[in-house]
PDB file of C-alpha atoms in Angstrom:
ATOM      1  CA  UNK A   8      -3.819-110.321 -71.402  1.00  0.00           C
ATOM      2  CA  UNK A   9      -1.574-112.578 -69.491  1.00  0.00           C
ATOM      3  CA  UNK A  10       1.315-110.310 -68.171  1.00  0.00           C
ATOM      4  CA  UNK A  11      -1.258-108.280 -66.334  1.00  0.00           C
ATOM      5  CA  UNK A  12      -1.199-111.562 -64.272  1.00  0.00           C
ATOM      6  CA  UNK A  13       2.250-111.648 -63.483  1.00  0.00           C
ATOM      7  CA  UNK A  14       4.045-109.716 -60.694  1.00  0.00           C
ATOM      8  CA  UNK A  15       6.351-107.762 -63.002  1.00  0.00           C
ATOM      9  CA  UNK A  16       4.182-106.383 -66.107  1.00  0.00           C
ATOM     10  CA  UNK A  17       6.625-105.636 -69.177  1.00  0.00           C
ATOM     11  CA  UNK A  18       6.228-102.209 -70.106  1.00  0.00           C
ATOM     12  CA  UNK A  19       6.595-103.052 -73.917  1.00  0.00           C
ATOM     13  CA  UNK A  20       3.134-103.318 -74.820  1.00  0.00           C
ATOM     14  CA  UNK A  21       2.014-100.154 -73.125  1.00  0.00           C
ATOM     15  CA  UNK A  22       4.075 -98.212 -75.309  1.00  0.00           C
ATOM     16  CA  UNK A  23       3.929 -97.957 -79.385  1.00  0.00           C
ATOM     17  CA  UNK A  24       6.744 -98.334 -81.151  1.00  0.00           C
ATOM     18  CA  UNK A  25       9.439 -95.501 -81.736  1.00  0.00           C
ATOM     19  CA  UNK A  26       9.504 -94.974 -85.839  1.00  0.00           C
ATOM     20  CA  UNK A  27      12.958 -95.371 -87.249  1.00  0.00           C
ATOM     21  CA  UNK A  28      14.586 -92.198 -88.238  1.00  0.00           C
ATOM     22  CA  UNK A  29      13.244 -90.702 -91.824  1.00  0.00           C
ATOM     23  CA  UNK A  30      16.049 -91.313 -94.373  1.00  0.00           C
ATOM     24  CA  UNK A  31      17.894 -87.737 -95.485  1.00  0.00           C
ATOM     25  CA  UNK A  32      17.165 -86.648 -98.855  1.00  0.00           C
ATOM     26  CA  UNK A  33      19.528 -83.834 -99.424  1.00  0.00           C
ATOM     27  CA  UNK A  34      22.998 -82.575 -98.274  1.00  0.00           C
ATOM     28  CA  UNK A  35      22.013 -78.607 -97.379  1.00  0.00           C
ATOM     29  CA  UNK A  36      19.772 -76.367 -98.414  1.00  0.00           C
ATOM     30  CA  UNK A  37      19.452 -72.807 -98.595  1.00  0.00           C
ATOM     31  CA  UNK A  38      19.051 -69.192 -99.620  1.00  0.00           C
ATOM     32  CA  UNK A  39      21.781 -67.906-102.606  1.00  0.00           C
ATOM     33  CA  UNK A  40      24.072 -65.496-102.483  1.00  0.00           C
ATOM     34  CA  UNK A  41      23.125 -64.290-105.258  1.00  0.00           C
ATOM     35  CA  UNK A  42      19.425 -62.996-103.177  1.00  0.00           C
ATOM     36  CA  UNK A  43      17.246 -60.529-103.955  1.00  0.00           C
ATOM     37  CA  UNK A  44      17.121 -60.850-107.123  1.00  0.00           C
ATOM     38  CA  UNK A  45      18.418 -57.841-109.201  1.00  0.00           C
ATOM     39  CA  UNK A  46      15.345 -55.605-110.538  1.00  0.00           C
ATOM     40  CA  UNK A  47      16.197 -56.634-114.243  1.00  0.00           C
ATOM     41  CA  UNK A  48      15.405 -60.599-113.166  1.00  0.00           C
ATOM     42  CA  UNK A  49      12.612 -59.288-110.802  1.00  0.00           C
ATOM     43  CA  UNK A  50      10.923 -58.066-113.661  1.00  0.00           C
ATOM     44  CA  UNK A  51      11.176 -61.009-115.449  1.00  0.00           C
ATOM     45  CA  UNK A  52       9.884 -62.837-112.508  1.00  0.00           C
ATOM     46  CA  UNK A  53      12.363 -64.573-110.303  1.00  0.00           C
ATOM     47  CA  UNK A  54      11.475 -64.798-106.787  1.00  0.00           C
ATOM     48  CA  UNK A  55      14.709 -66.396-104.816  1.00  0.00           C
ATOM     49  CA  UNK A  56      17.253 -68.683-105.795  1.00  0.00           C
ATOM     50  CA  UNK A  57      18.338 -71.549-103.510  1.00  0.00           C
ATOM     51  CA  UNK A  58      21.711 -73.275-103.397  1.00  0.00           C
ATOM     52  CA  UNK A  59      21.027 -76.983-103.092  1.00  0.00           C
ATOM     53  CA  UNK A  60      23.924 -80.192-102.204  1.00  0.00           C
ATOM     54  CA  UNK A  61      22.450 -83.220-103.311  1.00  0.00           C
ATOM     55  CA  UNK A  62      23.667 -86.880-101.493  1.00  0.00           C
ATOM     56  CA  UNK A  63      25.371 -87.351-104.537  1.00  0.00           C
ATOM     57  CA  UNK A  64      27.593 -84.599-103.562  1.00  0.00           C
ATOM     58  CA  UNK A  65      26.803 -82.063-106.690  1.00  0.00           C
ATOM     59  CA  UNK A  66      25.736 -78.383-106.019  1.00  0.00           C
ATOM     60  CA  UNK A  67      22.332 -77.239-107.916  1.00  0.00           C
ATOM     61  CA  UNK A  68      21.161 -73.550-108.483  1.00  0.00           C
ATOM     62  CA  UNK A  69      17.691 -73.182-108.311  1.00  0.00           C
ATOM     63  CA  UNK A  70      15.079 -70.516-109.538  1.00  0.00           C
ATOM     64  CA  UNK A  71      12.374 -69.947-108.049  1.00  0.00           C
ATOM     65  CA  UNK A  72       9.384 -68.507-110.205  1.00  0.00           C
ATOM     66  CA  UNK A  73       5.581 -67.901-109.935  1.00  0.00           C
ATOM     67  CA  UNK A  74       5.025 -70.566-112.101  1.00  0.00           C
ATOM     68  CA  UNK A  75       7.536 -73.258-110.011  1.00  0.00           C
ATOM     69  CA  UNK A  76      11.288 -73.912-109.928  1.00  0.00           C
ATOM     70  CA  UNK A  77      13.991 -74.852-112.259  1.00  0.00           C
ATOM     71  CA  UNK A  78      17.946 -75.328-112.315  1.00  0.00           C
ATOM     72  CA  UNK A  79      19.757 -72.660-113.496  1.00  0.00           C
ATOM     73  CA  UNK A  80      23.097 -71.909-115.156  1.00  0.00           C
ATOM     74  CA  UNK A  81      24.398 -70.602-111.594  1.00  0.00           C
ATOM     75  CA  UNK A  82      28.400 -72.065-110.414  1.00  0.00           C
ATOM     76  CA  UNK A  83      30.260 -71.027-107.900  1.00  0.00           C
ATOM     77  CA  UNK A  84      31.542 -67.441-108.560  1.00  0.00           C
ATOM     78  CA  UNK A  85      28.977 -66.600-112.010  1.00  0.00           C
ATOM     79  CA  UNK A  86      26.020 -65.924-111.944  1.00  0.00           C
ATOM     80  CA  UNK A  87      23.724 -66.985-114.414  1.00  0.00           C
ATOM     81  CA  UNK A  88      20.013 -67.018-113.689  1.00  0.00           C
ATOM     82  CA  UNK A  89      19.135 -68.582-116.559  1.00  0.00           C
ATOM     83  CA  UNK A  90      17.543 -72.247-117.233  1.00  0.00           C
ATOM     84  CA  UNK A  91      20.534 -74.839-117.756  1.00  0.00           C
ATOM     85  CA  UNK A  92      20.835 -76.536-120.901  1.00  0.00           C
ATOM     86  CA  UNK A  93      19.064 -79.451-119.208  1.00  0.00           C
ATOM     87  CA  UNK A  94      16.931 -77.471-116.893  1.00  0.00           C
ATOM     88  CA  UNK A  95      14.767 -79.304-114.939  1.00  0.00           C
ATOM     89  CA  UNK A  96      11.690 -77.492-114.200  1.00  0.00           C
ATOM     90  CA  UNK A  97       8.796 -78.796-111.963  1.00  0.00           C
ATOM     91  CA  UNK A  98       5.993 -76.868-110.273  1.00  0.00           C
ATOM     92  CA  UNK A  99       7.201 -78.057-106.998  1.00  0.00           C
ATOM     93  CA  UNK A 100      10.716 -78.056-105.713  1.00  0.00           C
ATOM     94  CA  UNK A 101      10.092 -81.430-104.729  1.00  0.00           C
ATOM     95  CA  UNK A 102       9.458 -82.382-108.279  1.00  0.00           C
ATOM     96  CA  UNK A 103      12.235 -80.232-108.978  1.00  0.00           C
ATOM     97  CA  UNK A 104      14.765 -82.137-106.977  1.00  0.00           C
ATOM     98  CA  UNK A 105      13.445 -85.775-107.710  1.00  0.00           C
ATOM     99  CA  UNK A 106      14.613 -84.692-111.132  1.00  0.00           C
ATOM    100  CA  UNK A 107      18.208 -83.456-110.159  1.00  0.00           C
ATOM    101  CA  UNK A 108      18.829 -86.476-107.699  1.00  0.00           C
ATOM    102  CA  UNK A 109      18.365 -90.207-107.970  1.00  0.00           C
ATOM    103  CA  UNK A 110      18.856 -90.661-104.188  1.00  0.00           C
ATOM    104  CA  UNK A 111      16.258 -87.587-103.307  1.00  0.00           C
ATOM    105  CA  UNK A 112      13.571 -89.732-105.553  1.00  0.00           C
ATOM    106  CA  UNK A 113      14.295 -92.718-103.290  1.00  0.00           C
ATOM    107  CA  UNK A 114      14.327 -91.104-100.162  1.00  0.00           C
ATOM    108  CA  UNK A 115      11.603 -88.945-100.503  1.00  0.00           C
ATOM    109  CA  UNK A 116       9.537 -91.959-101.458  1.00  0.00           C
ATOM    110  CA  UNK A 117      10.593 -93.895 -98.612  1.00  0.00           C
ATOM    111  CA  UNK A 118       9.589 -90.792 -96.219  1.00  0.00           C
ATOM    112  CA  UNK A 119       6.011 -90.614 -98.338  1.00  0.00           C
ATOM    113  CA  UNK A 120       5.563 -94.485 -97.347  1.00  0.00           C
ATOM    114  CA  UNK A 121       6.447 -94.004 -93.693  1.00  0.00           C
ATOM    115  CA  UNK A 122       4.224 -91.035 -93.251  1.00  0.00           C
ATOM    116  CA  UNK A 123       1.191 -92.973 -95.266  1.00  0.00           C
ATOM    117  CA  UNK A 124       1.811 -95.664 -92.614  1.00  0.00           C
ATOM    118  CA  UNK A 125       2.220 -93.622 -89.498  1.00  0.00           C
ATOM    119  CA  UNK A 126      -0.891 -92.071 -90.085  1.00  0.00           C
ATOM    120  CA  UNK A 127      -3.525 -94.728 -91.475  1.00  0.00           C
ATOM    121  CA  UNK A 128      -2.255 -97.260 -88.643  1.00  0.00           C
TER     122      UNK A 128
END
């Protein structure tokens, strides 16, 4: 290469690029309240619940099962550990979430795309 020539070599090509930053995907995340489930729900299977704020700015309850996750009837101050009326259930709480938020589908994609590219480069 030519710069090797010159008397000051630029130090850009001797160094890969820095990746942007990943875009966020959710608010906060974390452990309920509500935690350990009370034996009655344990029986029945629940595992945790989570307390998620989407970008959107609305607060999920989530269950967390053997057989996945799923919203739940949870607000602030009653507890209800049952499936919401338009529960979203996924095996995953990724697919869980890309169901609750618009902006976590995007994101997460995004993030999927950058990773895919990071690593076959």
């Amino acid at each position: 290469p030519e710069f090797l020539f010159e008397k000051s070599a630029p130090l850009l090509p001797l160094y890969p690029e820095t990746p942007p930053p990943p875009p966020q995907c959710i608010q906060s995340i974390g452990y309920s309240g509500w935690n350990p489930p009370p034996g009655n729900r344990r029986m029945l299977g629940d595992l945790f619940y989570l307390v998620v704020e989407t970008l959107e700015g609305n607060t999920v309850h989530i269950t967390a099962v053997p057989s996945g996750f799923y919203v739940n009837r949870t607000v602030e101050g009653r507890f209800d550990p049952n499936p919401a009326d338009t529960s979203h259930k996924g095996y995953t709480l990724v697919d869980t979430l890309k169901q609750v938020s618009a902006l976590f589908n995007k994101n997460f994609a995004v993030i999927q795309k950058q990773s895919v590219k990071r690593n076959h480069t």
